[in-house]
mmCIF file of C-alpha atoms in Angstrom:
data_model
loop_
_atom_site.group_PDB
_atom_site.id
_atom_site.type_symbol
_atom_site.label_atom_id
_atom_site.label_comp_id
_atom_site.label_asym_id
_atom_site.label_seq_id
_atom_site.Cartn_x
_atom_site.Cartn_y
_atom_site.Cartn_z
ATOM 1 C CA SER T 120 -30.101 -42.982 50.488
ATOM 2 C CA MET T 121 -30.044 -45.840 47.946
ATOM 3 C CA ASP T 122 -33.093 -44.168 46.584
ATOM 4 C CA GLY T 123 -31.390 -41.175 45.828
ATOM 5 C CA ASN T 124 -33.557 -39.329 48.593
ATOM 6 C CA VAL T 125 -31.500 -36.585 50.877
ATOM 7 C CA THR T 126 -31.124 -37.558 54.478
ATOM 8 C CA TRP T 127 -28.447 -34.864 55.639
ATOM 9 C CA VAL T 128 -27.416 -31.509 54.641
ATOM 10 C CA SER T 129 -24.445 -29.565 56.040
ATOM 11 C CA PRO T 130 -25.396 -26.182 56.528
ATOM 12 C CA SER T 131 -22.738 -24.609 54.382
ATOM 13 C CA VAL T 132 -24.674 -26.512 50.862
ATOM 14 C CA THR T 133 -28.064 -25.045 52.573
ATOM 15 C CA ALA T 134 -26.239 -21.516 52.824
ATOM 16 C CA ALA T 135 -24.852 -22.200 48.933
ATOM 17 C CA LEU T 136 -28.283 -23.130 47.596
ATOM 18 C CA GLY T 137 -30.735 -21.165 49.632
ATOM 19 C CA PHE T 138 -33.123 -23.514 51.117
ATOM 20 C CA ALA T 139 -33.824 -24.265 54.600
ATOM 21 C CA GLU T 140 -32.707 -27.884 55.861
ATOM 22 C CA SER T 141 -35.962 -29.019 55.629
ATOM 23 C CA ASP T 142 -36.457 -28.103 51.942
ATOM 24 C CA VAL T 143 -33.543 -30.392 51.228
ATOM 25 C CA VAL T 144 -33.725 -33.031 53.341
ATOM 26 C CA GLY T 145 -36.304 -35.691 51.727
ATOM 27 C CA THR T 146 -35.772 -34.431 48.660
ATOM 28 C CA HIS T 147 -34.981 -36.802 45.738
ATOM 29 C CA VAL T 148 -31.390 -35.350 44.610
ATOM 30 C CA ILE T 149 -32.449 -35.582 40.830
ATOM 31 C CA ASP T 150 -35.076 -32.692 41.950
ATOM 32 C CA LEU T 151 -32.308 -30.390 43.208
ATOM 33 C CA VAL T 152 -30.308 -30.667 39.978
ATOM 34 C CA HIS T 153 -30.608 -28.375 36.959
ATOM 35 C CA PHE T 154 -32.454 -30.173 34.215
ATOM 36 C CA GLU T 155 -29.649 -30.193 31.859
ATOM 37 C CA ASP T 156 -27.581 -31.817 33.874
ATOM 38 C CA GLN T 157 -30.079 -34.666 35.461
ATOM 39 C CA ARG T 158 -29.257 -37.410 33.004
ATOM 40 C CA LEU T 159 -25.582 -37.001 34.566
ATOM 41 C CA VAL T 160 -26.744 -37.110 38.152
ATOM 42 C CA ARG T 161 -28.776 -40.367 37.239
ATOM 43 C CA GLU T 162 -25.469 -41.975 35.732
ATOM 44 C CA LEU T 163 -23.441 -40.871 38.953
ATOM 45 C CA LEU T 164 -25.805 -42.550 40.875
ATOM 46 C CA LEU T 165 -25.633 -45.791 38.627
ATOM 47 C CA GLN T 166 -21.902 -46.262 39.040
ATOM 48 C CA VAL T 167 -21.665 -44.806 42.969
ATOM 49 C CA HIS T 168 -24.737 -46.994 44.187
ATOM 50 C CA GLY T 169 -24.654 -49.612 41.664
ATOM 51 C CA ASN T 170 -21.007 -50.227 41.171
ATOM 52 C CA GLY T 171 -19.816 -48.661 44.042
ATOM 53 C CA ARG T 172 -17.150 -46.267 42.044
ATOM 54 C CA ALA T 173 -16.744 -42.848 43.467
ATOM 55 C CA GLN T 174 -17.011 -40.254 40.833
ATOM 56 C CA ASN T 175 -16.851 -37.203 40.127
ATOM 57 C CA ARG T 176 -18.499 -34.469 38.593
ATOM 58 C CA GLN T 177 -19.763 -30.673 37.576
ATOM 59 C CA ILE T 178 -22.922 -30.148 38.012
ATOM 60 C CA ARG T 179 -25.587 -27.882 38.179
ATOM 61 C CA MET T 180 -27.588 -27.246 41.662
ATOM 62 C CA LYS T 181 -30.570 -25.150 41.950
ATOM 63 C CA THR T 182 -31.058 -22.486 44.076
ATOM 64 C CA THR T 183 -34.526 -20.738 45.465
ATOM 65 C CA GLY T 184 -34.853 -18.510 42.942
ATOM 66 C CA GLU T 185 -34.245 -19.354 39.084
ATOM 67 C CA ASP T 186 -30.466 -19.345 39.388
ATOM 68 C CA PHE T 187 -28.297 -21.789 39.627
ATOM 69 C CA ARG T 188 -24.798 -22.931 41.173
ATOM 70 C CA TRP T 189 -21.907 -24.601 39.690
ATOM 71 C CA MET T 190 -21.043 -27.632 42.104
ATOM 72 C CA ALA T 191 -17.517 -29.541 41.756
ATOM 73 C CA VAL T 192 -19.257 -33.376 43.092
ATOM 74 C CA GLN T 193 -17.433 -35.904 44.673
ATOM 75 C CA ALA T 194 -19.363 -39.075 45.523
ATOM 76 C CA ARG T 195 -18.397 -41.974 47.279
ATOM 77 C CA PRO T 196 -20.272 -45.121 48.134
ATOM 78 C CA LEU T 197 -21.495 -45.285 52.121
ATOM 79 C CA CYS T 198 -21.310 -49.073 53.214
ATOM 80 C CA SER T 199 -22.704 -50.591 56.507
ATOM 81 C CA ASP T 200 -19.875 -52.418 59.186
ATOM 82 C CA ALA T 201 -21.514 -55.761 57.288
ATOM 83 C CA GLY T 202 -19.988 -54.104 54.084
ATOM 84 C CA GLN T 203 -23.384 -53.949 52.701
ATOM 85 C CA PRO T 204 -24.274 -50.185 50.801
ATOM 86 C CA MET T 205 -25.958 -48.141 52.484
ATOM 87 C CA GLY T 206 -26.480 -44.861 49.958
ATOM 88 C CA ALA T 207 -23.623 -42.221 49.335
ATOM 89 C CA ALA T 208 -22.237 -39.144 50.581
ATOM 90 C CA TRP T 209 -21.298 -36.312 48.377
ATOM 91 C CA GLY T 210 -18.974 -33.443 48.891
ATOM 92 C CA MET T 211 -19.810 -30.483 47.036
ATOM 93 C CA ARG T 212 -17.205 -27.273 46.381
ATOM 94 C CA ASP T 213 -19.059 -24.470 44.736
ATOM 95 C CA VAL T 214 -17.002 -23.819 41.393
ATOM 96 C CA THR T 215 -19.617 -21.339 39.943
ATOM 97 C CA ASP T 216 -16.981 -18.503 39.531
ATOM 98 C CA GLU T 217 -14.244 -20.864 38.060
ATOM 99 C CA VAL T 218 -16.751 -22.057 35.164
ATOM 100 C CA ALA T 219 -17.541 -18.756 34.475
ATOM 101 C CA ALA T 220 -13.908 -17.482 34.277
ATOM 102 C CA GLN T 221 -13.669 -21.083 31.877
ATOM 103 C CA GLU T 222 -16.481 -20.188 29.940
ATOM 104 C CA GLU T 223 -15.321 -16.481 29.029
ATOM 105 C CA VAL T 224 -12.273 -17.435 28.261
ATOM 106 C CA GLU T 225 -13.441 -20.380 25.786
ATOM 107 C CA ARG T 226 -15.812 -17.556 24.559
ATOM 108 C CA SER T 227 -12.913 -15.380 23.978
ATOM 109 C CA GLU T 228 -10.832 -17.828 22.032
ATOM 110 C CA GLN T 229 -13.475 -18.694 20.103
ATOM 111 C CA MET T 230 -14.101 -15.326 19.218
ATOM 112 C CA PHE T 231 -10.410 -14.648 18.062
ATOM 113 C CA ARG T 232 -10.378 -18.251 15.833
ATOM 114 C CA LEU T 233 -13.506 -16.988 14.038
ATOM 115 C CA ALA T 234 -11.771 -13.867 13.628
ATOM 116 C CA MET T 235 -8.119 -15.184 12.711
ATOM 117 C CA ASP T 236 -9.994 -17.675 10.581
ATOM 118 C CA GLY T 237 -12.523 -14.724 8.355
ATOM 119 C CA ALA T 238 -10.010 -12.557 8.705
ATOM 120 C CA PRO T 239 -8.903 -10.900 5.002
ATOM 121 C CA LEU T 240 -5.127 -10.602 6.815
ATOM 122 C CA GLY T 241 -2.497 -13.519 7.370
ATOM 123 C CA MET T 242 -2.485 -14.129 10.752
ATOM 124 C CA ALA T 243 -0.420 -16.327 12.874
ATOM 125 C CA VAL T 244 0.245 -17.240 17.000
ATOM 126 C CA ILE T 245 3.759 -18.046 17.067
ATOM 127 C CA GLY T 246 5.697 -19.815 19.794
ATOM 128 C CA LEU T 247 8.140 -18.099 22.053
ATOM 129 C CA HIS T 248 11.247 -19.761 19.848
ATOM 130 C CA LEU T 249 9.355 -18.933 16.883
ATOM 131 C CA ARG T 250 7.491 -22.266 15.416
ATOM 132 C CA PHE T 251 4.149 -21.264 14.193
ATOM 133 C CA LEU T 252 1.423 -22.672 16.753
ATOM 134 C CA ARG T 253 -1.777 -21.430 14.312
ATOM 135 C CA VAL T 254 -2.241 -19.816 10.840
ATOM 136 C CA ASN T 255 -5.070 -18.683 8.769
ATOM 137 C CA SER T 256 -6.011 -19.688 5.282
ATOM 138 C CA ARG T 257 -4.589 -16.015 4.068
ATOM 139 C CA LEU T 258 -1.353 -16.566 5.767
ATOM 140 C CA CYS T 259 -1.404 -19.673 4.136
ATOM 141 C CA GLU T 260 -2.141 -18.019 0.241
ATOM 142 C CA LEU T 261 0.424 -15.041 0.723
ATOM 143 C CA VAL T 262 3.296 -18.042 1.400
ATOM 144 C CA GLY T 263 1.910 -20.320 -0.819
ATOM 145 C CA ARG T 264 2.329 -23.119 2.012
ATOM 146 C CA ASP T 265 -0.081 -25.134 3.214
ATOM 147 C CA ARG T 266 -1.250 -24.825 6.645
ATOM 148 C CA ASP T 267 0.831 -28.407 7.309
ATOM 149 C CA TRP T 268 4.137 -26.702 5.957
ATOM 150 C CA LEU T 269 3.440 -23.767 8.197
ATOM 151 C CA LEU T 270 2.947 -25.445 11.225
ATOM 152 C CA ALA T 271 6.457 -27.528 10.421
ATOM 153 C CA HIS T 272 8.387 -24.097 10.621
ATOM 154 C CA SER T 273 9.799 -21.349 12.101
ATOM 155 C CA ALA T 274 8.269 -18.019 11.298
ATOM 156 C CA ALA T 275 11.999 -17.267 10.334
ATOM 157 C CA GLU T 276 11.915 -19.276 7.734
ATOM 158 C CA ILE T 277 9.176 -17.385 5.608
ATOM 159 C CA PHE T 278 10.848 -14.046 5.899
ATOM 160 C CA ASP T 279 13.879 -12.613 2.950
ATOM 161 C CA PRO T 280 16.787 -12.592 5.605
ATOM 162 C CA GLY T 281 18.318 -9.689 2.995
ATOM 163 C CA ASP T 282 15.094 -7.149 3.252
ATOM 164 C CA GLY T 283 16.706 -5.019 4.878
ATOM 165 C CA THR T 284 15.012 -5.274 8.126
ATOM 166 C CA GLU T 285 17.330 -3.996 11.657
ATOM 167 C CA PRO T 286 19.221 -6.742 13.423
ATOM 168 C CA LEU T 287 17.569 -7.331 16.209
ATOM 169 C CA SER T 288 14.651 -9.438 15.434
ATOM 170 C CA GLU T 289 11.129 -8.974 16.066
ATOM 171 C CA SER T 290 11.273 -11.358 18.759
ATOM 172 C CA GLU T 291 13.521 -9.855 21.093
ATOM 173 C CA VAL T 292 12.497 -6.274 20.510
ATOM 174 C CA LEU T 293 9.611 -7.562 22.388
ATOM 175 C CA LEU T 294 11.186 -9.992 25.108
ATOM 176 C CA THR T 295 13.577 -7.384 25.712
ATOM 177 C CA GLY T 296 10.222 -5.079 26.739
ATOM 178 C CA GLY T 297 11.626 -2.630 23.971
ATOM 179 C CA SER T 298 8.021 -2.534 22.129
ATOM 180 C CA SER T 299 4.878 -3.696 23.150
ATOM 181 C CA SER T 300 4.393 -4.459 19.332
ATOM 182 C CA ILE T 301 6.124 -3.550 16.202
ATOM 183 C CA GLU T 302 5.446 -3.098 12.473
ATOM 184 C CA ARG T 303 7.663 -3.590 9.754
ATOM 185 C CA THR T 304 7.798 -3.722 5.605
ATOM 186 C CA ARG T 305 8.966 -7.591 5.437
ATOM 187 C CA CYS T 306 9.410 -9.667 2.185
ATOM 188 C CA LEU T 307 8.163 -13.401 2.322
ATOM 189 C CA ILE T 308 9.818 -16.030 0.692
ATOM 190 C CA THR T 309 6.704 -17.935 -1.301
ATOM 191 C CA GLY T 310 7.229 -21.450 -2.151
ATOM 192 C CA SER T 311 7.136 -20.468 -5.919
ATOM 193 C CA GLY T 312 9.715 -18.473 -4.901
ATOM 194 C CA GLU T 313 8.562 -14.428 -5.709
ATOM 195 C CA PRO T 314 8.817 -12.206 -3.510
ATOM 196 C CA GLU T 315 5.585 -11.269 -1.336
ATOM 197 C CA TRP T 316 5.946 -7.489 0.353
ATOM 198 C CA VAL T 317 3.985 -7.477 3.420
ATOM 199 C CA ARG T 318 3.400 -4.879 6.428
ATOM 200 C CA HIS T 319 4.306 -7.446 9.243
ATOM 201 C CA SER T 320 3.009 -6.512 12.626
ATOM 202 C CA MET T 321 3.625 -8.786 15.977
ATOM 203 C CA SER T 322 2.393 -8.386 19.628
ATOM 204 C CA LEU T 323 3.922 -10.339 22.840
ATOM 205 C CA LEU T 324 0.922 -11.903 24.727
ATOM 206 C CA ARG T 325 1.633 -12.322 28.845
ATOM 207 C CA ASP T 326 -0.205 -13.729 31.495
ATOM 208 C CA GLU T 327 -1.560 -11.877 34.258
ATOM 209 C CA HIS T 328 1.976 -12.248 36.044
ATOM 210 C CA GLY T 329 3.767 -10.851 33.073
ATOM 211 C CA MET T 330 4.960 -13.831 31.811
ATOM 212 C CA PRO T 331 5.671 -13.896 27.826
ATOM 213 C CA LEU T 332 2.984 -16.801 26.339
ATOM 214 C CA TYR T 333 3.380 -16.209 22.999
ATOM 215 C CA PHE T 334 2.971 -13.953 20.141
ATOM 216 C CA VAL T 335 0.675 -12.815 17.182
ATOM 217 C CA ALA T 336 1.201 -11.739 14.554
ATOM 218 C CA GLN T 337 -0.266 -9.935 11.391
ATOM 219 C CA PHE T 338 0.765 -10.108 7.372
ATOM 220 C CA HIS T 339 -1.047 -7.103 5.351
ATOM 221 C CA ASP T 340 -0.244 -7.458 1.552
ATOM 222 C CA ILE T 341 1.124 -4.501 0.470
ATOM 223 C CA THR T 342 2.843 -5.837 -3.008
ATOM 224 C CA GLU T 343 0.563 -3.553 -5.335
ATOM 225 C CA GLU T 344 0.838 -0.853 -2.579
ATOM 226 C CA LEU T 345 4.453 -1.031 -3.417
ATOM 227 C CA VAL T 346 4.088 -1.030 -7.003
ATOM 228 C CA ALA T 347 1.511 1.641 -7.030
ATOM 229 C CA THR T 348 3.986 4.272 -4.996
ATOM 230 C CA HIS T 349 6.764 3.046 -7.443
ATOM 231 C CA GLU T 350 4.892 3.792 -9.982
ATOM 232 C CA LEU T 351 3.558 7.130 -8.738
ATOM 233 C CA SER T 352 6.927 7.782 -7.859
ATOM 234 C CA GLU T 353 8.051 7.195 -10.941
ATOM 235 C CA LYS T 354 5.743 9.394 -13.051
ATOM 236 C CA ALA T 355 7.190 12.433 -10.531
ATOM 237 C CA ARG T 356 10.666 11.656 -12.076
ATOM 238 C CA ARG T 357 9.977 11.066 -15.405
ATOM 239 C CA ASP T 358 8.866 13.376 -18.359
ATOM 240 C CA PRO T 359 5.329 12.308 -19.765
ATOM 241 C CA LEU T 360 5.650 12.616 -23.534
ATOM 242 C CA THR T 361 9.244 10.797 -23.749
ATOM 243 C CA GLY T 362 9.343 8.949 -21.143
ATOM 244 C CA LEU T 363 12.914 10.401 -19.791
ATOM 245 C CA PHE T 364 13.624 11.481 -16.968
ATOM 246 C CA ASN T 365 12.873 15.268 -16.348
ATOM 247 C CA ARG T 366 14.933 18.460 -15.493
ATOM 248 C CA GLU T 367 15.145 17.651 -11.841
ATOM 249 C CA THR T 368 15.908 14.439 -12.090
ATOM 250 C CA GLY T 369 19.021 15.343 -14.754
ATOM 251 C CA ILE T 370 19.807 17.279 -11.888
ATOM 252 C CA ARG T 371 20.555 15.120 -9.102
ATOM 253 C CA ALA T 372 21.640 12.557 -11.336
ATOM 254 C CA ILE T 373 24.931 14.763 -12.166
ATOM 255 C CA ARG T 374 24.957 15.646 -8.455
ATOM 256 C CA SER T 375 25.171 12.215 -7.985
ATOM 257 C CA ALA T 376 27.759 11.216 -10.491
ATOM 258 C CA LEU T 377 30.071 13.930 -8.484
ATOM 259 C CA GLU T 378 29.691 12.773 -5.363
ATOM 260 C CA ASP T 379 29.763 8.304 -6.119
ATOM 261 C CA ARG T 380 33.239 8.783 -8.293
ATOM 262 C CA ALA T 381 34.916 5.281 -7.940
ATOM 263 C CA HIS T 382 38.675 6.432 -8.971
ATOM 264 C CA PRO T 383 40.272 9.381 -8.688
ATOM 265 C CA GLY T 384 41.160 11.441 -11.762
ATOM 266 C CA GLU T 385 37.924 9.641 -13.876
ATOM 267 C CA LEU T 386 36.151 12.750 -15.219
ATOM 268 C CA VAL T 387 32.029 13.170 -14.884
ATOM 269 C CA GLY T 388 30.609 14.688 -18.332
ATOM 270 C CA VAL T 389 27.490 16.329 -18.837
ATOM 271 C CA MET T 390 26.136 16.752 -22.629
ATOM 272 C CA PHE T 391 23.634 19.362 -22.982
ATOM 273 C CA CYS T 392 21.925 18.430 -27.130
ATOM 274 C CA ASP T 393 19.640 20.889 -28.859
ATOM 275 C CA LEU T 394 18.125 19.721 -31.986
ATOM 276 C CA ASP T 395 19.086 21.887 -35.225
ATOM 277 C CA GLY T 396 16.209 23.420 -36.801
ATOM 278 C CA PHE T 397 13.164 21.951 -34.434
ATOM 279 C CA LYS T 398 11.286 25.221 -34.159
ATOM 280 C CA ALA T 399 10.810 25.286 -37.991
ATOM 281 C CA ILE T 400 9.479 21.669 -37.637
ATOM 282 C CA ASN T 401 7.052 22.478 -35.183
ATOM 283 C CA ASP T 402 5.685 25.764 -37.172
ATOM 284 C CA SER T 403 5.396 24.167 -40.318
ATOM 285 C CA PHE T 404 3.660 20.351 -39.672
ATOM 286 C CA GLY T 405 2.531 20.986 -35.875
ATOM 287 C CA HIS T 406 3.096 19.784 -32.456
ATOM 288 C CA GLN T 407 1.401 16.578 -32.890
ATOM 289 C CA VAL T 408 4.298 16.297 -35.493
ATOM 290 C CA GLY T 409 6.493 17.920 -33.670
ATOM 291 C CA ASP T 410 5.949 15.398 -30.619
ATOM 292 C CA ASP T 411 7.047 12.861 -32.812
ATOM 293 C CA VAL T 412 10.253 13.894 -33.969
ATOM 294 C CA LEU T 413 11.117 14.165 -29.820
ATOM 295 C CA CYS T 414 10.061 10.935 -29.123
ATOM 296 C CA ALA T 415 12.079 9.561 -32.326
ATOM 297 C CA ALA T 416 14.787 11.747 -31.172
ATOM 298 C CA THR T 417 14.481 10.798 -28.121
ATOM 299 C CA SER T 418 14.920 6.510 -29.181
ATOM 300 C CA LEU T 419 18.023 8.001 -31.081
ATOM 301 C CA ILE T 420 19.954 9.335 -28.180
ATOM 302 C CA SER T 421 19.349 6.614 -25.459
ATOM 303 C CA SER T 422 20.923 4.319 -28.115
ATOM 304 C CA SER T 423 23.654 6.308 -28.505
ATOM 305 C CA VAL T 424 24.702 6.281 -24.777
ATOM 306 C CA ARG T 425 26.744 3.800 -22.837
ATOM 307 C CA PRO T 426 25.058 1.243 -20.010
ATOM 308 C CA GLY T 427 24.368 3.596 -17.199
ATOM 309 C CA ASP T 428 24.560 6.657 -18.919
ATOM 310 C CA VAL T 429 21.149 9.343 -17.652
ATOM 311 C CA VAL T 430 19.540 10.805 -20.352
ATOM 312 C CA ALA T 431 16.902 13.708 -19.228
ATOM 313 C CA ARG T 432 14.837 16.127 -20.788
ATOM 314 C CA LEU T 433 14.932 19.314 -19.588
ATOM 315 C CA GLY T 434 12.027 20.817 -21.915
ATOM 316 C CA GLY T 435 11.199 21.951 -25.035
ATOM 317 C CA ASP T 436 13.970 19.941 -27.676
ATOM 318 C CA GLU T 437 16.569 20.510 -25.351
ATOM 319 C CA PHE T 438 17.810 17.034 -23.603
ATOM 320 C CA VAL T 439 20.939 16.618 -21.021
ATOM 321 C CA VAL T 440 22.977 13.474 -20.500
ATOM 322 C CA VAL T 441 25.108 12.504 -17.332
ATOM 323 C CA LEU T 442 28.062 10.365 -17.913
ATOM 324 C CA ASP T 443 29.438 8.780 -15.059
ATOM 325 C CA ALA T 444 32.882 7.927 -14.494
ATOM 326 C CA VAL T 445 34.575 8.978 -18.021
ATOM 327 C CA LYS T 446 38.130 7.715 -18.450
ATOM 328 C CA GLY T 447 39.328 11.110 -20.275
ATOM 329 C CA ARG T 448 38.771 13.617 -22.481
ATOM 330 C CA ASP T 449 38.793 10.762 -25.425
ATOM 331 C CA GLY T 450 35.977 8.601 -23.664
ATOM 332 C CA GLY T 451 33.413 11.912 -23.286
ATOM 333 C CA GLN T 452 33.966 12.690 -27.274
ATOM 334 C CA HIS T 453 33.639 9.198 -28.332
ATOM 335 C CA VAL T 454 29.946 9.299 -26.781
ATOM 336 C CA ALA T 455 29.278 12.662 -28.028
ATOM 337 C CA GLN T 456 30.230 11.735 -31.678
ATOM 338 C CA LYS T 457 28.536 8.446 -31.941
ATOM 339 C CA LEU T 458 25.589 10.462 -30.591
ATOM 340 C CA VAL T 459 25.747 13.754 -33.213
ATOM 341 C CA SER T 460 26.554 10.495 -35.782
ATOM 342 C CA VAL T 461 23.639 8.836 -34.873
ATOM 343 C CA LEU T 462 21.230 12.093 -34.937
ATOM 344 C CA ASP T 463 22.794 12.780 -38.567
ATOM 345 C CA GLY T 464 19.448 14.076 -39.908
ATOM 346 C CA GLY T 465 18.517 10.901 -42.349
ATOM 347 C CA TYR T 466 16.202 9.407 -39.982
ATOM 348 C CA TRP T 467 12.484 10.039 -40.975
ATOM 349 C CA VAL T 468 9.303 10.079 -39.197
ATOM 350 C CA ASN T 469 5.679 9.048 -40.300
ATOM 351 C CA ASP T 470 7.478 9.130 -43.716
ATOM 352 C CA LEU T 471 7.082 13.057 -43.767
ATOM 353 C CA VAL T 472 9.641 14.669 -41.676
ATOM 354 C CA ARG T 473 13.516 14.142 -41.024
ATOM 355 C CA VAL T 474 14.462 13.989 -37.074
ATOM 356 C CA PRO T 475 16.831 17.422 -37.686
ATOM 357 C CA THR T 476 20.313 16.627 -36.568
ATOM 358 C CA VAL T 477 21.568 17.922 -32.942
ATOM 359 C CA SER T 478 24.024 20.291 -31.454
ATOM 360 C CA VAL T 479 26.350 18.961 -28.826
ATOM 361 C CA GLY T 480 28.222 20.612 -25.815
ATOM 362 C CA LEU T 481 30.172 18.410 -23.753
ATOM 363 C CA CYS T 482 31.413 19.257 -20.476
ATOM 364 C CA LEU T 483 33.888 17.333 -18.952
ATOM 365 C CA ALA T 484 35.128 18.003 -14.939
ATOM 366 C CA GLU T 485 37.382 16.960 -12.554
ATOM 367 C CA GLY T 486 37.843 18.303 -8.907
ATOM 368 C CA THR T 487 34.856 19.540 -6.528
ATOM 369 C CA TRP T 488 32.091 21.270 -8.864
ATOM 370 C CA LYS T 489 28.362 22.065 -8.422
ATOM 371 C CA ALA T 490 25.491 20.539 -10.851
ATOM 372 C CA GLU T 491 24.571 23.788 -12.055
ATOM 373 C CA ASP T 492 28.464 24.425 -12.767
ATOM 374 C CA LEU T 493 28.879 21.368 -15.003
ATOM 375 C CA LEU T 494 25.228 22.004 -17.216
ATOM 376 C CA SER T 495 26.123 25.909 -17.552
ATOM 377 C CA ALA T 496 29.435 24.708 -19.400
ATOM 378 C CA ALA T 497 27.884 22.049 -21.081
ATOM 379 C CA ASP T 498 25.644 25.173 -21.901
ATOM 380 C CA GLU T 499 28.376 27.458 -23.467
ATOM 381 C CA ALA T 500 29.730 24.687 -25.176
ATOM 382 C CA LEU T 501 26.439 24.375 -26.744
ATOM 383 C CA TYR T 502 26.587 27.538 -27.989
ATOM 384 C CA GLU T 503 29.510 26.900 -29.222
ATOM 385 C CA ALA T 504 28.516 24.435 -31.356
ATOM 386 C CA LYS T 505 25.674 26.112 -32.652
ATOM 387 C CA ARG T 506 27.594 29.206 -33.675
ATOM 388 C CA ALA T 507 29.580 26.582 -35.647
ATOM 389 C CA GLY T 508 26.628 25.679 -37.179
ATOM 390 C CA GLY T 509 25.262 22.652 -35.536
ATOM 391 C CA GLY T 510 25.345 18.770 -36.588
ATOM 392 C CA GLN T 511 28.337 18.726 -34.241
ATOM 393 C CA PHE T 512 29.891 19.098 -30.531
ATOM 394 C CA SER T 513 32.034 21.279 -28.517
ATOM 395 C CA VAL T 514 33.722 20.499 -25.393
ATOM 396 C CA ARG T 515 34.666 22.762 -22.222
ATOM 397 C CA GLU T 516 36.707 21.245 -19.372
ATOM 398 C CA LEU T 517 36.429 21.631 -16.092
ATOM 399 C CA SER T 518 39.764 21.182 -13.865
ATOM 400 C CA ALA T 519 39.756 21.314 -10.182
ATOM 401 C CA PRO T 520 38.687 24.617 -8.306
ATOM 402 C CA ASP T 521 42.048 25.447 -7.152
ATOM 403 C CA ASP T 522 43.588 25.180 -10.529
ATOM 404 C CA GLY T 523 41.629 28.008 -11.868
ATOM 405 C CA GLY T 524 38.958 26.379 -13.515
ATOM 406 C CA LEU T 525 37.623 26.488 -16.567
#
């Protein structure tokens, strides 16, 4: 009625709310509404009764218990045959389950936003065409771009195309059902131009019908982790005193040189080097001075070889130099002579002791040989140089095995 009292109610309404018809008829509609929605109902009554306008609202209606039900209310004015307002007709549809489901979605979305914004990892929601839909502040920091820049660009634009990833992109793998999620190491192109390595993971979210909606991606900064891993790897390959490659790495370098010769006829050279009289220095001045002499010798040997040649310490005062792509006997002998000339006994360490001369055994090989064959031949040549008085080099050549070997 115009005063807001209920004059008639259908059985479906009383069944939904749990009231008897007599409990509802004659009651003011405000008294049937959850107290938080009563102001909303007063505004609805004003629009329908006062202004003659139909209204749609979602309102919580009381039940016989302490609970309430969400109703989608459609209220329209009722008029007499003469056109005078008589009240309003309310139609109500129970939408409690729909509202609860929507609230659950909103709670989930809010929790996701809070988790995303506070995450220590870079995170993004990415559309099916790879445009950024949402990004967090950590991703902005990683990429060195602000939020507006990222939202105006696609995810493909922040990756280095030459970082070695597979030709089939992450999105295609997920969309074709090849995997439910992927994780790869990727290199970001940052605003400053500095590379930033990340562990990139991405998943595809689908609706209840299995149709793809969007991607969720995470970006975990692993730059420091990769640097630390590289440093550990380098330590495992290096001699701790001189910083040169160790024995195992030196032998691997010989194998690599044998396998990677670019042009037929090029030789692989191995120089086995030994400091003359080093034991006497250790015995006379102690191991600390001996270590200083080894480090000085390391510097002299490294300065004598060609760029790209590998210098390794085998142990004690023994060194090996791997000469890659030597053009003939003269090319190898030139390097050996330069090394002997540099370590001529004229370099002083701490104004106390000279770096001794060096004896060098040079092996030059062609054809198919093992690293151990070259090292053994260089060792024999070194013995010859030592036996001849030291401070000089001797050469052994390994021809193709089918030509008779040594």
